[in-house]
């Protein structure tokens, strides 16, 4: 690192408004923890809403400090990832950093010298899974005192979680949040050379750190983050608090990353953001949104481009117009609706009504007639009535969603909805989920039937999980296809004739000589 870079790094650290807690005894740790001016990370909606005033800074100067550059030589790491694609992608970044430090990856817990749990806070059961895993790792830590166990991701941004780990899970060595992944080398050094638990969670809403190393999970499909954070503040959702404010990467950085992926032979990119179509709204110097970005990526020679997740409110005409060009811009749109009831949508702060959503669907279908829509739905929002739930069922049918991720509402501490009393019993919520899932399965099976006997284009990802003699890949509309074909087709787009349609996947036979060479 040269002098200028060092200064910039010092500035990032100072501005970041973070605190580190280092202690030896547990009592000491807890009291000191509260004595430091560590700002509560527990969701504070009032504070979070004031976010827009602060500037976002871009940093292009990431490097691994020399004194830790070889610390991982001969050692192994394992990262367990929970939650959404954003976390999957953060894991790729952490794997990149650890690899640059000399660590090798392992999938065997016993072999690992460092284990990171990249956590998700979206629902209570996501958090329970992580606490279960933290408990399971205790005997291993007792056996291998030099093992470093770290907790990162969205749960680390919650004060209650940090408290619980400090009080009850002393075998954890390191806690860090979603805004300071790039500090991993320094944090590992502190965890290695100190005997105390290291907690570094930044309350700052986050900058954009470019040029972080990545070890991607696959060589065929890649995630590309185009923005971070969320400013939508749906009343049930923890994400605006765990991921900070919306901030977009500069178009040139994204385009460069996509070009680089093309040069490496990638066939598909998925542009990522919690609210991906708010992309560019935070730019002050240029008028450039997701439509413009997709239009630029449309010109790049990559066969498939997807994006997720879009919010109905920000799905503008420009984006529709650009998507209508087709080509590498695929016509599968994941558009979470959450509920079919205007009253519930209002209580959720989704900022659209049932009619607005249906109107948007009409607009999309007019411009892109073959568009496939999938969605996310929450049942059992506080005080949801039977009639309101029925409206979700009818919307599901009216739109003709081909798939849906469905969830029972889970109260998240610090969110407005969690403060509401709720008169819907748990078993009623479960029944509603069951009924909705029956309908989702029916609609998915019907949409699959249409492909029977047809020929579809499949990006071949590898052998099927169940049978190594069968290959597996996805269609343009993201349907899983298992089929017979030569292994040489892996990594290519081929044509497959569908011979059987199941509820969630298709079976088929590859049409000979159809490999698209890129
Ligand atoms: N940013 C995306 C989705 C983020 S989380 C969007 O707004 O579309 C993925 C899904 O989890 C959400 O779409 C929602 O359906 C669900 N979800 C979020 N918070 C939840 C909660 N408290 N309880 C149950 N489901 C929740
Ligand atoms: Fe959460 Fe998505 Fe709403 Fe943002 S837009 S608050 S991530 S559900
Ligand atoms: Fe979970 Fe955080 Fe993603 S809460 S869904 S991992 S943004």
Coordinates of C-alpha atoms and ligand atoms in Angstrom, one line a residue:
X1 CA 0.0 0.0 0.0
X2 CA 1.5 3.4 -0.9
X3 CA 1.2 6.5 1.3
X4 CA -1.9 7.8 -0.6
X5 CA -3.7 4.5 -0.3
X6 CA -2.8 4.3 3.4
X7 CA -4.3 7.7 4.0
X8 CA -7.5 6.8 2.1
X9 CA -7.8 3.6 4.1
X10 CA -7.3 5.5 7.4
X11 CA -10.1 7.8 6.2
X12 CA -12.5 5.0 5.4
X13 CA -11.9 3.6 8.9
X14 CA -12.4 6.9 10.6
X15 CA -15.5 7.8 8.7
X16 CA -17.0 4.4 9.2
X17 CA -17.9 5.1 12.7
X18 CA -17.2 1.7 14.0
X19 CA -16.1 0.2 17.3
X20 CA -14.2 -2.8 18.1
X21 CA -14.6 -4.7 21.3
X22 CA -11.8 -6.7 22.6
X23 CA -12.0 -8.4 26.0
X24 CA -11.0 -11.4 27.8
X25 CA -13.7 -12.3 30.4
X26 CA -17.3 -12.5 29.5
X27 CA -18.5 -10.0 32.2
X28 CA -15.9 -7.6 31.1
X29 CA -16.8 -8.1 27.5
X30 CA -20.5 -7.3 28.0
X31 CA -19.9 -4.3 30.2
X32 CA -17.3 -2.9 27.9
X33 CA -19.5 -3.7 25.0
X34 CA -22.0 -1.3 26.3
X35 CA -19.5 1.3 27.4
X36 CA -18.0 1.7 24.0
X37 CA -20.0 4.2 21.9
X38 CA -20.9 1.3 19.6
X39 CA -24.1 2.6 18.0
X40 CA -26.9 0.2 18.4
X41 CA -27.3 -1.8 15.2
X42 CA -30.7 -3.0 16.2
X43 CA -33.1 -1.8 13.5
X44 CA -34.0 1.8 14.2
X45 CA -36.4 2.9 11.6
X46 CA -36.3 6.6 12.5
X47 CA -32.6 6.7 12.2
X48 CA -32.5 4.6 9.1
X49 CA -35.0 6.9 7.4
X50 CA -32.7 9.9 7.8
X51 CA -30.2 8.2 5.6
X52 CA -30.4 10.2 2.4
X53 CA -28.3 13.1 3.6
X54 CA -25.0 11.3 3.8
X55 CA -22.8 11.0 0.8
X56 CA -21.8 7.6 -0.6
X57 CA -18.1 7.3 -1.2
X58 CA -16.5 5.0 -3.8
X59 CA -13.2 3.3 -3.0
X60 CA -11.0 1.7 -5.7
X61 CA -8.0 1.0 -3.6
X62 CA -8.5 -2.4 -2.0
X63 CA -5.4 -4.4 -1.2
X64 CA -4.4 -7.1 1.2
X65 CA -2.0 -5.6 3.8
X66 CA 1.5 -7.0 3.5
X67 CA 1.7 -8.3 7.0
X68 CA -1.3 -10.7 6.4
X69 CA -0.7 -11.5 2.8
X70 CA 0.5 -15.0 3.5
X71 CA -1.2 -15.7 6.8
X72 CA -3.4 -18.4 5.3
X73 CA -0.6 -20.4 3.6
X74 CA -1.2 -24.1 4.3
X75 CA -4.6 -23.4 6.0
X76 CA -8.2 -23.9 4.9
X77 CA -11.4 -22.0 5.0
X78 CA -15.1 -22.8 4.9
X79 CA -17.9 -20.4 4.5
X80 CA -21.5 -21.4 5.2
X81 CA -24.0 -19.1 3.4
X82 CA -27.6 -18.5 4.4
X83 CA -30.1 -16.2 2.7
X84 CA -30.3 -14.5 -0.7
X85 CA -28.2 -14.1 -3.8
X86 CA -26.6 -11.0 -2.2
X87 CA -25.2 -13.2 0.5
X88 CA -24.1 -15.8 -2.0
X89 CA -22.2 -13.2 -3.8
X90 CA -20.7 -11.7 -0.6
X91 CA -19.4 -15.2 0.1
X92 CA -17.7 -15.2 -3.3
X93 CA -16.0 -11.9 -2.3
X94 CA -14.9 -13.3 1.1
X95 CA -13.6 -16.5 -0.6
X96 CA -11.6 -14.2 -3.0
X97 CA -10.1 -12.3 -0.1
X98 CA -9.2 -15.5 1.8
X99 CA -7.7 -17.0 -1.3
X100 CA -5.5 -14.0 -1.8
X101 CA -4.3 -14.4 1.8
X102 CA -3.2 -18.0 0.9
X103 CA -6.1 -19.9 2.4
X104 CA -7.6 -22.9 0.4
X105 CA -11.2 -23.8 0.4
X106 CA -12.6 -26.9 2.0
X107 CA -16.1 -28.3 2.4
X108 CA -15.1 -30.4 5.4
X109 CA -15.8 -28.7 8.7
X110 CA -13.1 -30.7 10.6
X111 CA -10.4 -29.6 8.1
X112 CA -11.1 -25.9 8.3
X113 CA -8.9 -23.4 10.1
X114 CA -11.4 -20.6 9.7
X115 CA -15.2 -21.0 9.5
X116 CA -17.4 -18.1 8.6
X117 CA -21.2 -18.1 8.9
X118 CA -22.6 -15.6 6.4
X119 CA -26.0 -15.2 8.0
X120 CA -29.5 -14.1 7.0
X121 CA -32.0 -12.2 9.2
X122 CA -35.1 -12.1 6.9
X123 CA -37.2 -14.5 9.0
X124 CA -37.0 -16.0 12.5
X125 CA -36.3 -19.5 11.2
X126 CA -33.3 -18.2 9.2
X127 CA -31.8 -16.9 12.4
X128 CA -32.7 -20.1 14.4
X129 CA -30.8 -22.2 11.8
X130 CA -27.7 -20.0 12.4
X131 CA -27.9 -20.2 16.2
X132 CA -28.2 -24.0 15.8
X133 CA -25.0 -24.1 13.7
X134 CA -23.2 -21.9 16.2
X135 CA -24.1 -24.4 18.9
X136 CA -22.9 -27.3 16.7
X137 CA -19.5 -25.8 16.2
X138 CA -18.7 -25.5 19.9
X139 CA -17.2 -29.0 20.4
X140 CA -15.0 -28.5 17.4
X141 CA -13.7 -25.2 18.8
X142 CA -13.0 -26.9 22.1
X143 CA -11.1 -29.6 20.3
X144 CA -9.2 -27.1 18.0
X145 CA -8.7 -23.9 20.0
X146 CA -6.8 -22.3 17.0
X147 CA -9.9 -22.6 14.8
X148 CA -11.3 -19.2 14.0
X149 CA -15.1 -19.0 13.9
X150 CA -16.7 -15.8 12.5
X151 CA -20.3 -14.7 12.2
X152 CA -21.0 -12.1 9.4
X153 CA -23.9 -11.1 7.1
X154 CA -27.2 -9.6 8.0
X155 CA -27.7 -11.0 11.5
X156 CA -24.5 -9.3 12.6
X157 CA -26.0 -6.0 11.9
X158 CA -28.6 -6.6 14.7
X159 CA -27.7 -5.6 18.2
X160 CA -29.7 -8.3 19.8
X161 CA -27.8 -11.0 17.9
X162 CA -24.4 -9.5 18.8
X163 CA -25.6 -9.4 22.4
X164 CA -26.7 -13.0 22.4
X165 CA -23.4 -14.1 20.9
X166 CA -21.4 -12.1 23.4
X167 CA -23.4 -13.5 26.3
X168 CA -23.9 -17.1 25.3
X169 CA -21.5 -18.1 22.6
X170 CA -18.0 -17.3 23.8
X171 CA -16.5 -19.8 21.3
X172 CA -17.1 -17.3 18.5
X173 CA -13.9 -15.4 17.6
X174 CA -15.1 -12.7 15.3
X175 CA -18.3 -10.8 14.4
X176 CA -18.4 -8.4 11.5
X177 CA -21.2 -6.9 9.4
X178 CA -22.3 -6.3 5.8
X179 CA -20.5 -3.0 5.3
X180 CA -17.0 -4.0 6.2
X181 CA -16.3 -7.3 4.4
X182 CA -13.3 -5.6 2.8
X183 CA -11.7 -5.4 6.3
X184 CA -11.6 -9.2 6.6
X185 CA -7.8 -9.4 6.3
X186 CA -7.3 -7.0 9.3
X187 CA -10.0 -8.7 11.3
X188 CA -8.5 -12.1 10.8
X189 CA -5.2 -10.8 11.9
X190 CA -6.7 -9.5 15.1
X191 CA -8.6 -12.7 15.7
X192 CA -5.4 -14.7 15.1
X193 CA -3.0 -12.7 17.2
X194 CA -5.4 -11.6 20.0
X195 CA -7.2 -13.8 22.4
X196 CA -10.4 -11.8 22.5
X197 CA -13.6 -11.8 20.6
X198 CA -13.4 -9.2 17.9
X199 CA -16.6 -7.4 17.1
X200 CA -16.5 -4.8 14.3
X201 CA -19.9 -3.8 13.0
X202 CA -20.3 -0.5 11.1
X203 CA -23.3 1.6 11.7
X204 CA -22.5 3.7 8.7
X205 CA -24.8 2.9 5.9
X206 CA -22.1 1.8 3.6
X207 CA -19.9 3.0 0.8
X208 CA -19.2 1.2 -2.5
X209 CA -15.9 -0.7 -2.4
X210 CA -14.7 -1.7 -5.9
X211 CA -12.0 -4.1 -7.0
X212 CA -12.5 -6.7 -4.3
X213 CA -11.2 -10.1 -5.3
X214 CA -13.8 -12.8 -6.0
X215 CA -13.7 -16.6 -6.3
X216 CA -16.9 -17.3 -8.1
X217 CA -18.8 -20.5 -7.4
X218 CA -19.3 -21.5 -11.0
X219 CA -17.7 -20.8 -14.4
X220 CA -20.9 -20.6 -16.4
X221 CA -23.2 -18.2 -14.5
X222 CA -22.1 -15.2 -12.5
X223 CA -23.7 -12.7 -10.1
X224 CA -23.0 -9.0 -10.7
X225 CA -24.0 -6.7 -7.9
X226 CA -25.2 -3.4 -9.4
X227 CA -26.5 -1.8 -6.3
X228 CA -26.5 -2.3 -2.5
X229 CA -29.1 -1.6 0.2
X230 CA -32.8 -0.8 0.1
X231 CA -34.7 2.4 0.8
X232 CA -38.2 1.0 0.4
X233 CA -38.9 0.3 4.1
X234 CA -41.7 -2.3 3.7
X235 CA -43.1 -2.4 7.2
X236 CA -42.3 -6.1 7.7
X237 CA -38.7 -6.1 6.4
X238 CA -35.4 -6.0 8.1
X239 CA -33.2 -5.5 5.0
X240 CA -33.1 -1.7 4.9
X241 CA -31.6 -1.9 8.4
X242 CA -29.1 -4.7 7.7
X243 CA -28.0 -3.6 4.3
X244 CA -28.0 0.2 4.5
X245 CA -29.2 2.8 2.1
X246 CA -29.5 2.3 -1.7
X247 CA -26.3 3.0 -3.5
X248 CA -25.6 2.2 -7.1
X249 CA -22.3 1.1 -8.6
X250 CA -21.1 3.3 -11.4
X251 CA -22.2 2.0 -14.9
X252 CA -18.6 1.8 -16.2
X253 CA -17.5 -0.4 -13.3
X254 CA -20.5 -2.8 -13.9
X255 CA -19.9 -2.9 -17.7
X256 CA -16.2 -3.6 -17.2
X257 CA -17.1 -6.5 -14.8
X258 CA -19.5 -8.0 -17.3
X259 CA -17.0 -7.7 -20.2
X260 CA -14.4 -9.4 -18.0
X261 CA -16.9 -12.2 -17.3
X262 CA -17.4 -12.6 -21.0
X263 CA -13.7 -12.8 -21.6
X264 CA -13.6 -15.6 -19.0
X265 CA -16.2 -17.6 -20.9
X266 CA -19.3 -16.9 -18.7
X267 CA -22.6 -17.5 -20.5
X268 CA -25.0 -15.8 -18.1
X269 CA -25.0 -12.9 -15.7
X270 CA -27.6 -12.0 -13.1
X271 CA -27.6 -8.3 -12.1
X272 CA -28.2 -8.2 -8.3
X273 CA -29.8 -5.7 -6.0
X274 CA -32.4 -5.8 -3.2
X275 CA -34.4 -3.4 -5.2
X276 CA -32.6 -3.7 -8.5
X277 CA -34.8 -1.4 -10.5
X278 CA -34.1 1.5 -8.2
X279 CA -30.6 1.4 -9.8
X280 CA -29.3 4.8 -10.6
X281 CA -31.8 6.8 -8.6
X282 CA -29.1 7.9 -6.3
X283 CA -26.9 9.3 -9.1
X284 CA -26.7 13.1 -8.9
X285 CA -24.5 13.7 -12.0
X286 CA -26.2 11.4 -14.6
X287 CA -29.7 10.3 -15.5
X288 CA -29.1 6.6 -15.9
X289 CA -31.4 3.8 -14.7
X290 CA -31.7 0.0 -14.9
X291 CA -33.2 0.4 -18.4
X292 CA -30.2 2.3 -19.6
X293 CA -27.8 -0.2 -18.0
X294 CA -29.7 -3.2 -19.5
X295 CA -29.6 -1.4 -22.9
X296 CA -25.8 -1.1 -22.6
X297 CA -25.4 -4.7 -21.5
X298 CA -27.7 -5.8 -24.3
X299 CA -24.9 -4.8 -26.7
X300 CA -22.3 -7.0 -24.9
X301 CA -21.7 -10.4 -26.3
X302 CA -23.0 -12.4 -23.3
X303 CA -25.8 -14.9 -24.2
X304 CA -28.0 -14.4 -21.1
X305 CA -28.8 -11.5 -18.8
X306 CA -31.1 -11.7 -15.9
X307 CA -31.8 -9.3 -13.0
X308 CA -33.3 -9.7 -9.5
X309 CA -35.2 -8.5 -7.5
X310 CA -37.3 -5.8 -9.0
X311 CA -39.9 -3.8 -7.1
X312 CA -43.2 -3.1 -8.9
X313 CA -43.1 0.5 -7.9
X314 CA -39.8 1.2 -9.7
X315 CA -40.6 -0.9 -12.9
X316 CA -40.6 2.0 -15.3
X317 CA -41.5 2.3 -19.0
X318 CA -37.9 2.7 -20.1
X319 CA -37.0 -0.7 -18.5
X320 CA -40.0 -2.3 -20.3
X321 CA -39.1 -0.8 -23.6
X322 CA -35.5 -2.0 -23.3
X323 CA -36.5 -5.5 -22.2
X324 CA -38.9 -5.8 -25.1
X325 CA -35.8 -5.9 -27.4
X326 CA -35.3 -9.4 -26.3
X327 CA -32.0 -11.0 -27.4
X328 CA -29.8 -11.7 -24.4
X329 CA -32.3 -9.9 -22.1
X330 CA -34.4 -12.8 -20.9
X331 CA -38.2 -12.5 -20.6
X332 CA -38.5 -14.1 -17.2
X333 CA -39.3 -11.4 -14.6
X334 CA -39.4 -12.0 -10.9
X335 CA -41.7 -9.4 -9.6
X336 CA -42.6 -9.8 -5.9
X337 CA -46.2 -8.8 -5.2
X338 CA -46.4 -9.9 -1.5
X339 CA -50.2 -9.7 -1.3
X340 CA -53.2 -9.4 -3.5
X341 CA -55.1 -7.1 -1.1
X342 CA -54.8 -3.4 -1.5
X343 CA -55.4 -2.9 2.2
X344 CA -52.6 -5.3 3.2
X345 CA -50.3 -3.7 0.6
X346 CA -50.9 -0.4 2.2
X347 CA -50.1 -1.7 5.6
X348 CA -47.0 -3.2 4.2
X349 CA -46.0 0.2 2.7
X350 CA -45.5 -1.4 -0.7
X351 CA -46.7 1.8 -2.3
X352 CA -48.9 0.2 -5.0
X353 CA -52.4 -1.3 -5.1
X354 CA -53.7 -4.5 -6.5
X355 CA -54.9 -2.6 -9.5
X356 CA -51.5 -0.9 -10.0
X357 CA -49.8 -4.2 -10.0
X358 CA -52.3 -5.7 -12.5
X359 CA -51.9 -2.6 -14.7
X360 CA -48.1 -3.1 -14.6
X361 CA -48.5 -6.8 -15.6
X362 CA -50.7 -5.7 -18.5
X363 CA -48.1 -3.2 -19.6
X364 CA -45.3 -5.8 -19.4
X365 CA -47.4 -8.4 -21.3
X366 CA -48.3 -5.9 -24.0
X367 CA -44.6 -5.1 -24.7
X368 CA -43.2 -8.6 -24.0
X369 CA -46.0 -11.0 -24.9
X370 CA -44.2 -14.2 -23.8
X371 CA -43.0 -12.8 -20.5
X372 CA -43.1 -15.2 -17.7
X373 CA -43.8 -13.9 -14.2
X374 CA -42.8 -15.3 -10.8
X375 CA -43.3 -13.7 -7.4
X376 CA -42.9 -13.6 -3.7
X377 CA -45.9 -13.7 -1.3
X378 CA -46.3 -13.3 2.4
X379 CA -49.4 -14.8 4.1
X380 CA -50.6 -14.0 7.6
X381 CA -49.5 -10.4 7.8
X382 CA -50.8 -9.0 11.1
X383 CA -54.6 -9.1 11.1
X384 CA -54.9 -10.4 7.5
X385 CA -58.6 -11.4 7.1
X386 CA -59.8 -14.4 5.2
X387 CA -61.1 -12.1 2.4
X388 CA -57.8 -10.4 2.1
X389 CA -56.0 -13.7 1.8
X390 CA -58.6 -14.8 -0.8
X391 CA -57.5 -11.7 -2.8
X392 CA -54.0 -13.1 -2.9
X393 CA -55.3 -16.4 -4.2
X394 CA -57.3 -14.7 -7.0
X395 CA -54.4 -12.5 -7.9
X396 CA -52.2 -15.5 -8.2
X397 CA -54.6 -16.9 -10.7
X398 CA -55.3 -13.7 -12.5
X399 CA -51.6 -13.0 -13.2
X400 CA -50.9 -16.6 -13.9
X401 CA -47.6 -16.7 -12.0
X402 CA -45.6 -19.7 -13.0
X403 CA -43.9 -20.0 -9.6
X404 CA -43.9 -18.2 -6.3
X405 CA -41.8 -18.2 -3.1
X406 CA -44.3 -18.2 -0.3
X407 CA -43.7 -17.3 3.3
X408 CA -45.6 -17.0 6.6
X409 CA -45.1 -13.5 8.0
X410 CA -42.3 -13.5 10.6
X411 CA -42.1 -10.5 12.9
X412 CA -38.7 -8.8 12.9
X413 CA -37.6 -6.7 15.8
X414 CA -37.5 -3.0 15.1
X415 CA -39.8 -3.1 12.1
X416 CA -43.1 -1.2 12.3
X417 CA -45.2 -4.4 11.6
X418 CA -43.6 -6.2 14.5
X419 CA -45.2 -3.6 16.9
X420 CA -48.7 -4.5 15.7
X421 CA -51.0 -6.8 17.7
X422 CA -52.1 -9.7 15.5
X423 CA -55.4 -11.6 15.7
X424 CA -54.5 -14.3 13.2
X425 CA -53.7 -17.6 14.9
X426 CA -50.6 -19.5 13.8
X427 CA -52.5 -22.5 12.6
X428 CA -54.7 -20.3 10.3
X429 CA -51.5 -18.8 8.9
X430 CA -50.2 -22.3 8.2
X431 CA -53.4 -23.3 6.5
X432 CA -53.3 -20.3 4.3
X433 CA -49.7 -21.1 3.3
X434 CA -50.8 -24.6 2.5
X435 CA -53.7 -23.5 0.4
X436 CA -51.6 -21.0 -1.4
X437 CA -48.8 -23.6 -2.1
X438 CA -51.4 -26.0 -3.5
X439 CA -52.4 -23.3 -6.0
X440 CA -48.7 -22.4 -6.7
X441 CA -47.9 -26.1 -7.4
X442 CA -51.0 -26.4 -9.7
X443 CA -50.0 -23.3 -11.7
X444 CA -46.4 -24.4 -11.9
X445 CA -47.4 -27.9 -13.2
X446 CA -49.7 -26.3 -15.8
X447 CA -47.0 -24.0 -17.0
X448 CA -44.6 -26.9 -17.3
X449 CA -47.1 -28.9 -19.4
X450 CA -46.9 -26.4 -22.2
X451 CA -43.4 -27.5 -22.8
X452 CA -44.2 -31.1 -23.4
X453 CA -43.0 -32.1 -26.9
X454 CA -41.4 -28.7 -27.5
X455 CA -37.8 -27.8 -28.1
X456 CA -36.2 -25.4 -25.6
X457 CA -32.8 -23.8 -25.3
X458 CA -30.9 -25.0 -22.2
X459 CA -27.7 -23.6 -20.7
X460 CA -26.0 -26.8 -19.6
X461 CA -24.6 -26.5 -16.1
X462 CA -23.4 -30.0 -15.4
X463 CA -24.4 -33.4 -14.3
X464 CA -27.7 -33.7 -12.5
X465 CA -27.5 -34.0 -8.7
X466 CA -29.4 -37.3 -8.7
X467 CA -27.9 -39.1 -11.7
X468 CA -24.4 -38.4 -13.2
X469 CA -25.5 -39.9 -16.5
X470 CA -28.1 -37.1 -16.9
X471 CA -27.2 -33.5 -17.5
X472 CA -29.0 -30.5 -16.0
X473 CA -29.4 -26.9 -17.0
X474 CA -31.9 -24.0 -17.2
X475 CA -34.1 -22.7 -20.0
X476 CA -34.3 -19.0 -20.8
X477 CA -37.4 -18.9 -18.5
X478 CA -35.3 -20.5 -15.7
X479 CA -37.0 -23.9 -15.8
X480 CA -34.8 -26.8 -14.7
X481 CA -34.3 -29.4 -17.4
X482 CA -32.8 -32.8 -16.9
X483 CA -31.8 -34.5 -20.1
X484 CA -29.6 -37.0 -21.9
X485 CA -26.7 -35.6 -23.9
X486 CA -22.9 -35.5 -24.2
X487 CA -20.8 -34.1 -21.3
X488 CA -19.0 -32.0 -23.9
X489 CA -22.1 -29.8 -24.0
X490 CA -21.6 -28.6 -20.4
X491 CA -21.1 -24.8 -20.4
X492 CA -22.9 -24.4 -23.7
X493 CA -26.5 -23.6 -24.8
X494 CA -28.1 -26.5 -26.5
X495 CA -31.5 -27.4 -27.8
X496 CA -33.4 -30.1 -25.8
X497 CA -36.6 -31.8 -26.8
X498 CA -38.9 -32.1 -23.8
X499 CA -40.3 -35.6 -23.2
X500 CA -41.9 -35.2 -19.8
X501 CA -43.1 -32.2 -17.8
X502 CA -43.1 -32.4 -14.0
X503 CA -44.3 -29.9 -11.4
X504 CA -40.9 -28.1 -11.0
X505 CA -38.7 -29.5 -13.7
X506 CA -38.7 -30.9 -17.3
X507 CA -37.1 -34.1 -18.7
X508 CA -35.8 -34.3 -22.2
X509 CA -33.3 -35.4 -24.9
X510 CA -30.7 -33.1 -26.5
X511 CA -31.2 -32.4 -30.1
X512 CA -28.0 -33.4 -31.9
X513 CA -25.5 -30.8 -33.2
X514 CA -27.2 -27.9 -31.6
X515 CA -24.4 -26.6 -29.4
X516 CA -24.2 -22.8 -29.7
X517 CA -20.5 -22.0 -29.9
X518 CA -19.7 -18.6 -28.3
Ligands
LIG1 N1 -36.0 -7.0 -2.1 C1 -36.8 -8.1 -2.5 C2 -36.9 -9.2 -1.6 C3 -36.2 -9.3 -0.3 S1 -36.5 -10.6 0.8 C4 -38.2 -7.5 -2.8 O1 -38.6 -6.6 -2.2 O2 -38.8 -8.0 -3.6 C5 -37.3 -11.8 -0.1 C6 -38.7 -12.1 0.3 O3 -38.8 -12.4 1.7 C7 -39.6 -10.9 0.2 O4 -40.0 -10.6 -1.1 C8 -40.7 -11.3 1.1 O5 -41.7 -12.0 0.4 C9 -40.1 -12.1 2.2 N2 -40.0 -11.5 3.5 C10 -39.3 -10.4 3.8 N3 -39.5 -10.0 5.1 C11 -40.3 -11.0 5.6 C12 -40.9 -11.2 6.9 N4 -40.7 -10.4 7.9 N5 -41.6 -12.3 7.0 C13 -41.9 -13.2 6.0 N6 -41.4 -13.0 4.8 C14 -40.6 -11.9 4.6
LIG2 FE1 -37.4 -5.5 2.1 FE2 -37.6 -5.8 -0.6 FE3 -39.2 -4.1 0.8 FE4 -36.7 -3.6 0.5 S1 -38.2 -3.7 -1.1 S2 -37.9 -3.3 2.3 S3 -35.7 -5.6 0.6 S4 -39.2 -6.4 0.9
LIG3 FE1 -31.3 -12.4 4.2 FE2 -29.8 -10.3 4.3 FE3 -30.5 -11.4 2.0 S1 -31.6 -10.6 5.6 S2 -32.5 -12.2 2.4 S3 -29.2 -12.3 3.5 S4 -30.2 -9.2 2.4

